[in-house]
CSV table of C-alpha atoms and ligand atoms in Angstrom, one decimal:
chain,number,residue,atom,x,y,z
A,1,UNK,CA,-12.2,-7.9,-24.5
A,2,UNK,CA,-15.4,-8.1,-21.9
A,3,UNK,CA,-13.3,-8.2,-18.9
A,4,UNK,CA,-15.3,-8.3,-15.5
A,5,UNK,CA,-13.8,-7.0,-12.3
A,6,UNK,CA,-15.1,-8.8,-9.0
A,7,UNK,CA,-14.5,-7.2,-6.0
A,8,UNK,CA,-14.7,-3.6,-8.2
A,9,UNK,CA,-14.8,-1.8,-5.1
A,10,UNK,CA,-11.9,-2.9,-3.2
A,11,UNK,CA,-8.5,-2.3,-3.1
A,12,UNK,CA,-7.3,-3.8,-6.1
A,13,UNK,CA,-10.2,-4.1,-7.7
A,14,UNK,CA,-10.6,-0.6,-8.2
A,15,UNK,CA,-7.1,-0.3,-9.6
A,16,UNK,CA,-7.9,-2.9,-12.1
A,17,UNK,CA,-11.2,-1.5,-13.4
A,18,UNK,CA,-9.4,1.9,-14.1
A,19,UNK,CA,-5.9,0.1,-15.5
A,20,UNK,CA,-8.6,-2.6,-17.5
A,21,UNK,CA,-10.3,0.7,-18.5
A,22,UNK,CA,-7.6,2.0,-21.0
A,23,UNK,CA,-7.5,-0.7,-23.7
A,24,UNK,CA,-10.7,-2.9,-22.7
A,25,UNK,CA,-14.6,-3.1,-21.6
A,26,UNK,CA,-15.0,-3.4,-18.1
A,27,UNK,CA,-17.9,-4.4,-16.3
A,28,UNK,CA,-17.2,-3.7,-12.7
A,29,UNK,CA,-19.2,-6.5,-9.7
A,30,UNK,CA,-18.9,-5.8,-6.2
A,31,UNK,CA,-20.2,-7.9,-3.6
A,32,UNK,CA,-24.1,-6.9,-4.3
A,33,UNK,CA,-23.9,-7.9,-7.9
A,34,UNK,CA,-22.5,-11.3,-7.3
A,35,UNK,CA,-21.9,-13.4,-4.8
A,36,UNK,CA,-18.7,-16.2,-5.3
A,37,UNK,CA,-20.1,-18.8,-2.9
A,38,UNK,CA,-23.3,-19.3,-4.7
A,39,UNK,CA,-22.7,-21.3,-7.7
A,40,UNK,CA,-26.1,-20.8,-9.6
A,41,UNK,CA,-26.1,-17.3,-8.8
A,42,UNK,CA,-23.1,-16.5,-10.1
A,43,UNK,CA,-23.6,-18.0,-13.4
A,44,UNK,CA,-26.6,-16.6,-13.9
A,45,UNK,CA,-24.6,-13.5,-13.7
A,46,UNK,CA,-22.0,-14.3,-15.5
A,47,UNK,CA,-24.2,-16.2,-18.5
A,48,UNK,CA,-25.5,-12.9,-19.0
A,49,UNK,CA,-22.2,-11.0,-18.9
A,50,UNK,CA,-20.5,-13.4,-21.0
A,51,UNK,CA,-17.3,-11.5,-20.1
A,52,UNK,CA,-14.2,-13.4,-21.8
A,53,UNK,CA,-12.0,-12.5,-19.0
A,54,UNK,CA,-12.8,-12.5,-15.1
A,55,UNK,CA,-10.3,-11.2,-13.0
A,56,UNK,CA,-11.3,-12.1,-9.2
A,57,UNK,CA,-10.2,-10.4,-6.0
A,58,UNK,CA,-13.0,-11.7,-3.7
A,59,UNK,CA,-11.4,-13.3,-0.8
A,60,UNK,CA,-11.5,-14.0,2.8
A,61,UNK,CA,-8.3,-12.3,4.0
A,62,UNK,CA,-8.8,-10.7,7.7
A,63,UNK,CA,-6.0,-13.3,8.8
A,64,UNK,CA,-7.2,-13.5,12.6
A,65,UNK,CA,-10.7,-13.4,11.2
A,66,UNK,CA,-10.5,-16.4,9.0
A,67,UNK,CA,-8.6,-18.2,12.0
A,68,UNK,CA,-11.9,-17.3,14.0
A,69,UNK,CA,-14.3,-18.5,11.4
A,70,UNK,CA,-12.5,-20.9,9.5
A,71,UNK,CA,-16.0,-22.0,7.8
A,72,UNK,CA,-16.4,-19.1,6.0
A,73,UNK,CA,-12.7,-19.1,5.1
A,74,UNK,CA,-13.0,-22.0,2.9
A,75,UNK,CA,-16.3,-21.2,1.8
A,76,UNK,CA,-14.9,-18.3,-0.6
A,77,UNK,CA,-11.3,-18.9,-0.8
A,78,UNK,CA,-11.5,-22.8,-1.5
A,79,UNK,CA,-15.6,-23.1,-2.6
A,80,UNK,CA,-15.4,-19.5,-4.2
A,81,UNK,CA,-12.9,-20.4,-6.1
A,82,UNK,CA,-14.1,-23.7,-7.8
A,83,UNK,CA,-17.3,-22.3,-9.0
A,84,UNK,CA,-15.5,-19.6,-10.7
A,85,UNK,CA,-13.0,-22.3,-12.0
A,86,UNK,CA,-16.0,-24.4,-13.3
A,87,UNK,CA,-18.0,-21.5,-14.8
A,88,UNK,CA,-14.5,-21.0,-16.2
A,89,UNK,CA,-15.0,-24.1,-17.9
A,90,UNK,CA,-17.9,-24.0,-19.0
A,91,UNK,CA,-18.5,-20.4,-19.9
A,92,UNK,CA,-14.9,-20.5,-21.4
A,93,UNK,CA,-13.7,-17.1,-19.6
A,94,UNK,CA,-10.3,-16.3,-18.9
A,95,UNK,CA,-10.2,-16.6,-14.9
A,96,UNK,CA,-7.5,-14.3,-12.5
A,97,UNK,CA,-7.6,-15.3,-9.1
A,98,UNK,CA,-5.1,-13.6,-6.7
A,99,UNK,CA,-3.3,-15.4,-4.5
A,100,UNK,CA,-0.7,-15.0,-1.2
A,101,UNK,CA,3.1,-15.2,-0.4
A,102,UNK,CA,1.3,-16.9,2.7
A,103,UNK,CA,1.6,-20.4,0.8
A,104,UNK,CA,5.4,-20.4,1.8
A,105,UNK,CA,6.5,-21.0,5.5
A,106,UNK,CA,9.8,-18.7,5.0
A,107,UNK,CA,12.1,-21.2,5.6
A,108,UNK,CA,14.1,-21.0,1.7
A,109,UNK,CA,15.2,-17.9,3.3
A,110,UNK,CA,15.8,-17.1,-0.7
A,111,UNK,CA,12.7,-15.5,-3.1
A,112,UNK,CA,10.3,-18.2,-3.7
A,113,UNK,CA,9.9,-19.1,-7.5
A,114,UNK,CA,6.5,-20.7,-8.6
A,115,UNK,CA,8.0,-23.9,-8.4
A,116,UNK,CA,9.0,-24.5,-4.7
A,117,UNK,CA,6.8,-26.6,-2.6
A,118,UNK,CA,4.4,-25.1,-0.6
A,119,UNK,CA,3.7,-24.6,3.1
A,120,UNK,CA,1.0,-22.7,4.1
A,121,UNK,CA,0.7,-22.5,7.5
A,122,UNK,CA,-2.6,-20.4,8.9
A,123,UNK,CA,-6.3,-21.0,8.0
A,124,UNK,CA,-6.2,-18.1,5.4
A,125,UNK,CA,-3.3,-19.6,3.8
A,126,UNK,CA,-4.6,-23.1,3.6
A,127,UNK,CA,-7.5,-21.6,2.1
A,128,UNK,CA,-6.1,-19.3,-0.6
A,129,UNK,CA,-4.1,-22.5,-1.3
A,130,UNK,CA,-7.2,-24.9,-1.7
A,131,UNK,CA,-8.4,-22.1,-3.9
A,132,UNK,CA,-5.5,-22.6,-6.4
A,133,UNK,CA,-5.7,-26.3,-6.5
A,134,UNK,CA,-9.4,-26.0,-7.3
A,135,UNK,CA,-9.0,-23.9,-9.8
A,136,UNK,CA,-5.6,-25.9,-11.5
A,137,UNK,CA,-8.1,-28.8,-11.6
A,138,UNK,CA,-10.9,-27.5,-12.8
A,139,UNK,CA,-10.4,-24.9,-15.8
A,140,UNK,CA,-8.2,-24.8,-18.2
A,141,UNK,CA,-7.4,-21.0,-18.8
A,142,UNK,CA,-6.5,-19.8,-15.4
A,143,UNK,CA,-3.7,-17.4,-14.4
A,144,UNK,CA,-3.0,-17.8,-10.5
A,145,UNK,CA,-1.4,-14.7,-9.3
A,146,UNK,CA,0.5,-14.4,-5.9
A,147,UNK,CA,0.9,-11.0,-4.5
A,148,UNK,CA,2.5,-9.9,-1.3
A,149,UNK,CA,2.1,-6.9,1.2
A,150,UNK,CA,-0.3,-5.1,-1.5
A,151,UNK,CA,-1.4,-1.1,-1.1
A,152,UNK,CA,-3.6,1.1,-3.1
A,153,UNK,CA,-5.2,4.3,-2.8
A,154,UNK,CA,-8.4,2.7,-1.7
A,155,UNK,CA,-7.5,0.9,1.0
A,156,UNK,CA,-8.6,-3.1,1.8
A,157,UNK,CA,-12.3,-3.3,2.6
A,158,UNK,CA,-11.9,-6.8,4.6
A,159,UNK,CA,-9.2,-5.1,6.7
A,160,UNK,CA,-11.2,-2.5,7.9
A,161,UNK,CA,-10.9,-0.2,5.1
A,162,UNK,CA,-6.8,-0.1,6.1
A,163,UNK,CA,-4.0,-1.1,4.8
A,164,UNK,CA,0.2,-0.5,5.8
A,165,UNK,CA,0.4,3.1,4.8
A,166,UNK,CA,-2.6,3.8,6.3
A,167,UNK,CA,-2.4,2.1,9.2
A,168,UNK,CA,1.2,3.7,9.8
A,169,UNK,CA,0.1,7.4,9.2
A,170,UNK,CA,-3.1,6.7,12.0
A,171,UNK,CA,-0.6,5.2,14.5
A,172,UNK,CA,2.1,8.4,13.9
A,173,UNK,CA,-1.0,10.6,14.1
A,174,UNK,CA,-2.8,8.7,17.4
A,175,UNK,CA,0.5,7.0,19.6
A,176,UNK,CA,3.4,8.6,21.5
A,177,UNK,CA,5.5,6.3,19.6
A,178,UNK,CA,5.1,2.8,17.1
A,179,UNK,CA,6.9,-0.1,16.8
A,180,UNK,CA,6.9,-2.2,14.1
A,181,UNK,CA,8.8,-5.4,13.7
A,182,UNK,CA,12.2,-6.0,11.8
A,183,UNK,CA,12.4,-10.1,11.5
A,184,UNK,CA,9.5,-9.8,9.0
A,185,UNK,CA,10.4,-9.8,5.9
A,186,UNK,CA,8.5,-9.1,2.0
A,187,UNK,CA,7.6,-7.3,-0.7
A,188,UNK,CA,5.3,-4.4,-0.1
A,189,UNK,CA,3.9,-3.7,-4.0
A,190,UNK,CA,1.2,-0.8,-4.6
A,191,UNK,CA,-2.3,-2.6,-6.7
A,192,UNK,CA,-1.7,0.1,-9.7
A,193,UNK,CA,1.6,-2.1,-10.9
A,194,UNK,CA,-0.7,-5.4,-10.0
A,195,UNK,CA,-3.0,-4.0,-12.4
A,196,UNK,CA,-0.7,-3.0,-14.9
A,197,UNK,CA,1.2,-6.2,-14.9
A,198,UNK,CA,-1.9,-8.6,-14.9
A,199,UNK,CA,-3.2,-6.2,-17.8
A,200,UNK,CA,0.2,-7.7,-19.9
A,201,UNK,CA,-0.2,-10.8,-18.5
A,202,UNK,CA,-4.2,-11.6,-19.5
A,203,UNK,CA,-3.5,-11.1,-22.9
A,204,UNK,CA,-1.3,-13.6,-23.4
A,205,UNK,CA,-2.3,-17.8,-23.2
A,206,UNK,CA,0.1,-18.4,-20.8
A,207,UNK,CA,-1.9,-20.3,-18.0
A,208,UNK,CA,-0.1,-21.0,-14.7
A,209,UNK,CA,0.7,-19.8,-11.4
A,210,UNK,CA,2.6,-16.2,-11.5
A,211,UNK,CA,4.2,-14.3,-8.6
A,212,UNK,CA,3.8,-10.7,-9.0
A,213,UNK,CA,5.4,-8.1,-6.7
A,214,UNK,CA,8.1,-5.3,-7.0
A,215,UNK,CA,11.2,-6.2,-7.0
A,216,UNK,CA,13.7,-6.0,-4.0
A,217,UNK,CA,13.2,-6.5,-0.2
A,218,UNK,CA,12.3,-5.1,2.8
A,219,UNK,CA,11.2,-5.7,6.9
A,220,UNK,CA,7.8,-4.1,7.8
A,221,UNK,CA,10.4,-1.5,9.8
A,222,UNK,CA,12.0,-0.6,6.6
A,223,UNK,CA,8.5,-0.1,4.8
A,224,UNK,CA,7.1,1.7,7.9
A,225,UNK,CA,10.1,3.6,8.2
A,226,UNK,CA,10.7,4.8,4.6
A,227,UNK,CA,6.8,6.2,4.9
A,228,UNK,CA,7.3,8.0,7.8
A,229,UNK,CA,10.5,9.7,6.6
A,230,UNK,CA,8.8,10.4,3.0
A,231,UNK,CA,5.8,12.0,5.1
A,232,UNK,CA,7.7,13.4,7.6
A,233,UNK,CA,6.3,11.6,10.0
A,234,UNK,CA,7.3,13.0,13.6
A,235,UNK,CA,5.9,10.6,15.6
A,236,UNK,CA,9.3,8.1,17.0
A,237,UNK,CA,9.3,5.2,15.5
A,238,UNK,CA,11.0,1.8,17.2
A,239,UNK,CA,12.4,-1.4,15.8
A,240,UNK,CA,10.8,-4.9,17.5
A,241,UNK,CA,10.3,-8.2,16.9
A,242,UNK,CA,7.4,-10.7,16.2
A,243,UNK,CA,8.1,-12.1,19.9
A,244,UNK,CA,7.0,-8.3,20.9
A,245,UNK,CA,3.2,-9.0,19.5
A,246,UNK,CA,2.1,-12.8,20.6
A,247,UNK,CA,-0.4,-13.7,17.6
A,248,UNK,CA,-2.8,-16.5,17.1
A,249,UNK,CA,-1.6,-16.7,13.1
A,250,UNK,CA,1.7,-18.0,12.3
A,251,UNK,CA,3.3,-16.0,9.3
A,252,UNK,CA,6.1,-16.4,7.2
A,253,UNK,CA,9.0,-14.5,8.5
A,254,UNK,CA,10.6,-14.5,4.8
A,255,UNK,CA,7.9,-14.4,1.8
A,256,UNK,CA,10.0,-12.3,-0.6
A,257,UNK,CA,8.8,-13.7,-4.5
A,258,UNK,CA,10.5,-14.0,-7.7
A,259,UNK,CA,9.1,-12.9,-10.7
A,260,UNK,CA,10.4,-16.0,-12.5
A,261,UNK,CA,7.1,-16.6,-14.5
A,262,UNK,CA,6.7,-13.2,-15.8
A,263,UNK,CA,10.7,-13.0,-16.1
A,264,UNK,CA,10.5,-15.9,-18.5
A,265,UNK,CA,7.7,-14.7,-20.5
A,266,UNK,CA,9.9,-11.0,-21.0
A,267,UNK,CA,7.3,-9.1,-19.4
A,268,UNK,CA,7.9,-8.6,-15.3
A,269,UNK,CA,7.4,-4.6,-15.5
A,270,UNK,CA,7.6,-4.4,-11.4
A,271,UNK,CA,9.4,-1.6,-10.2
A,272,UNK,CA,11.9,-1.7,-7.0
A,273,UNK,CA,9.5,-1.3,-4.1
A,274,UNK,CA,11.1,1.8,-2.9
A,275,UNK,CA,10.8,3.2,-6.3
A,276,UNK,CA,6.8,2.4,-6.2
A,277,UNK,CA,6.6,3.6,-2.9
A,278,UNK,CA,7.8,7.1,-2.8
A,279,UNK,CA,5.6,7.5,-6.0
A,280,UNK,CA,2.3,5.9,-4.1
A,281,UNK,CA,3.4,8.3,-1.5
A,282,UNK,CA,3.9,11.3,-3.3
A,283,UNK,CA,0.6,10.7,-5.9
A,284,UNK,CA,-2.0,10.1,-3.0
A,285,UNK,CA,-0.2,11.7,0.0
A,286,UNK,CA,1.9,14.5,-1.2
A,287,UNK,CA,5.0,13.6,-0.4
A,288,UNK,CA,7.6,15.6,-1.6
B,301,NAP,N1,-3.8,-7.3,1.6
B,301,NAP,C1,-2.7,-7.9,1.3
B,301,NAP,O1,-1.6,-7.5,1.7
B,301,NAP,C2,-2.7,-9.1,0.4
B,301,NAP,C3,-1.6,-9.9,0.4
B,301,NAP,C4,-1.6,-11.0,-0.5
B,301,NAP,C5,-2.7,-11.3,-1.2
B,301,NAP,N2,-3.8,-10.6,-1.1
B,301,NAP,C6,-5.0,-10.9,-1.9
B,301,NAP,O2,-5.3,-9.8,-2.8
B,301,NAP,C7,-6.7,-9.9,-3.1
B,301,NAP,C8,-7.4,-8.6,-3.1
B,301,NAP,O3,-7.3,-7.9,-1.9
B,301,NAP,P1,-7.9,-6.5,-1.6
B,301,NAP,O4,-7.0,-5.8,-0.6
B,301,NAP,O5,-8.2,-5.8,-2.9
B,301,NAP,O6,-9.3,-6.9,-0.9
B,301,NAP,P2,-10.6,-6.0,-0.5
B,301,NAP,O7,-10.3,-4.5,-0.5
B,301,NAP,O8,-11.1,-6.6,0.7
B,301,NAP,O9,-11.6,-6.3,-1.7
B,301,NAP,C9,-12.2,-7.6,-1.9
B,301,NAP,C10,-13.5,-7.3,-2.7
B,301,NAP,O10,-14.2,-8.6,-2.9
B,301,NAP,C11,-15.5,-8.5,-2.4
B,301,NAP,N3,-16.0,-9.8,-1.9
B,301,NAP,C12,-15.6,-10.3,-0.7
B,301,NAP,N4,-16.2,-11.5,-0.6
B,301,NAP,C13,-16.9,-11.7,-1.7
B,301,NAP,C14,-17.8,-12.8,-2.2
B,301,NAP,N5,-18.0,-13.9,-1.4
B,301,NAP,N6,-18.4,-12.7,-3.4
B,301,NAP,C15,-18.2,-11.6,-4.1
B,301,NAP,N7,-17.4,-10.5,-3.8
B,301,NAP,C16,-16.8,-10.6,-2.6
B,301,NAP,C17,-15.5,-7.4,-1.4
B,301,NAP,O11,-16.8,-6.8,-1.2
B,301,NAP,P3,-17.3,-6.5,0.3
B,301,NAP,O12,-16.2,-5.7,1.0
B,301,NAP,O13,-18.5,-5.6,0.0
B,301,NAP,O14,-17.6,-7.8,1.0
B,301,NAP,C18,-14.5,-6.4,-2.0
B,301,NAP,O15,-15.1,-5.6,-3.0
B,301,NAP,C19,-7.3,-11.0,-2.2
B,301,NAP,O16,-7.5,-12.2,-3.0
B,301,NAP,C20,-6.3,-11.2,-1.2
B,301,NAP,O17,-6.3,-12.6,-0.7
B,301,NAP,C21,-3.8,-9.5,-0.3
């Protein structure tokens, strides 16, 4: 299969081009070779492509940004979303779009499966969520994938080319101490097993909304500390709570996901996210 990657240059992206690379032809897009918001332009580009798969990462996700400029927000998660959904239709690719344990407000307490109702609560969230409605309504062979807490070796570009890992080995390095907060609670999952997973997952038929993370759960304290003890981090490191760091952005306190969707189809290959951890860790970090 043709399968192009937008956002080839980000975090996930560039997982899924080398993943993609293994059994099919990828034609890497970053943001200068196509832009989501701009409907004619990106089917010119994608006429002449005529990929039969497009897996989209593009996305407004700096969650206090889009907060700040909800406009652009919704102009590519929710606009972005239905062009690709309608070139979808029309050019009759299979579309990926990633999407957020952000739709959920926490309150199950339990993992989400695809099924429960929604509740997104901050413009990013809202957004992402317009963007799967759009695309449900308006193509037929879409595969809607909610990820949560996601690392790679190249880290997010709209975050400010960070990501947790990073973030925690530049505060151990920089701080005489970090805190990071235990009544948070998810599952961190590295982009390689995204890739992997979606890889299975795109070439089945199997159109609907899928949650894909690792399995297991974990506070951002847990994460950060499990990184700092694999790296030997020296730097002390302090449980706190939301309440510590007043935000403009309301985020779930519980967005653990069930694989229910892949479960059911036989083929949810995520690994526990200690397990995937300690092997991002000791791959791009060399941990021991
Ligand atoms: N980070 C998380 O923990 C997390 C959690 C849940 C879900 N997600 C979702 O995961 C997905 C991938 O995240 P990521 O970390 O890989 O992001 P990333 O590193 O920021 O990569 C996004 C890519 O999309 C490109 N892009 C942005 N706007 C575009 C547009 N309007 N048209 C075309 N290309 C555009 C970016 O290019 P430029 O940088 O050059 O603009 C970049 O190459 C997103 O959908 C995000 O919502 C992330």
């Amino acid at each position: 299969m043709n399968v192009a990657v937008i956002g080839s240059n980000g975090q996930l992206g560039t997982d899924l081009c080398e993943v993609f690379a293994t059994r099919h032809t990828v034609i890497p897009l970053t943001h200068a070779d196509i832009e989501i918001t701009d409907l004619d332009g990106s089917r010119q580009v994608l006429q002449s492509l005529r990929p039969d798969v497009v897996l989209c990462t593009a996305a407004a996700h700096n969650v206090p940004k889009c907060e700040s400029e909800p406009e652009q927000a919704f102009r590519i998660n929710g606009l972005g979303s239905l062009h690709l959904a309608k070139l979808s239709a029309e050019l009759g690719f299979k579309l990926v779009q990633y999407s957020t344990d952000y739709v959920f407000d926490g309150s199950k307490g339990k993992p989400y499966v695809e099924t429960d109702a929604v509740a997104p609560q901050s413009v990013y969230a809202i957004t992402k969520y317009a963007g799967e409605q759009l695309i449900r309504n308006y193509c037929e062979k879409f595969f809607i994938v909610r990820v949560s807490g996601i690392y790679g070796k190249v880290p997010c570009r709209a975050k400010n080319h960070t990501n947790f890992v990073v973030n925690m080995i530049q505060a151990a390095a920089t701080k005489p101490e970090v805190r990071v907060v235990t009544d948070e609670v998810l599952t961190p999952t590295p982009t390689y097993e995204i890739a992997r997973n979606t890889l299975e997952l795109v070439e089945t038929e199997a159109y609907d909304v899928y949650h894909m993370t690792c399995q297991g759960e974990v506070s951002w304290y847990e994460f950060a500390r499990t990184i700092f003890d694999a790296l030997h981090l020296r730097t002390p490191l302090y449980q706190a709570s939301v309440r510590d760091f007043p935000s403009v952005v309301k985020r779930p306190f519980y967005s653990v996901l069930d694989n229910a969707n892949l479960k059911r189809l036989g083929i949810d290959r995520m690994p526990h996210w200690k397990d995937a951890l300690l092997a991002f860790l000791r791959q791009h970090y060399g941990a021991s």
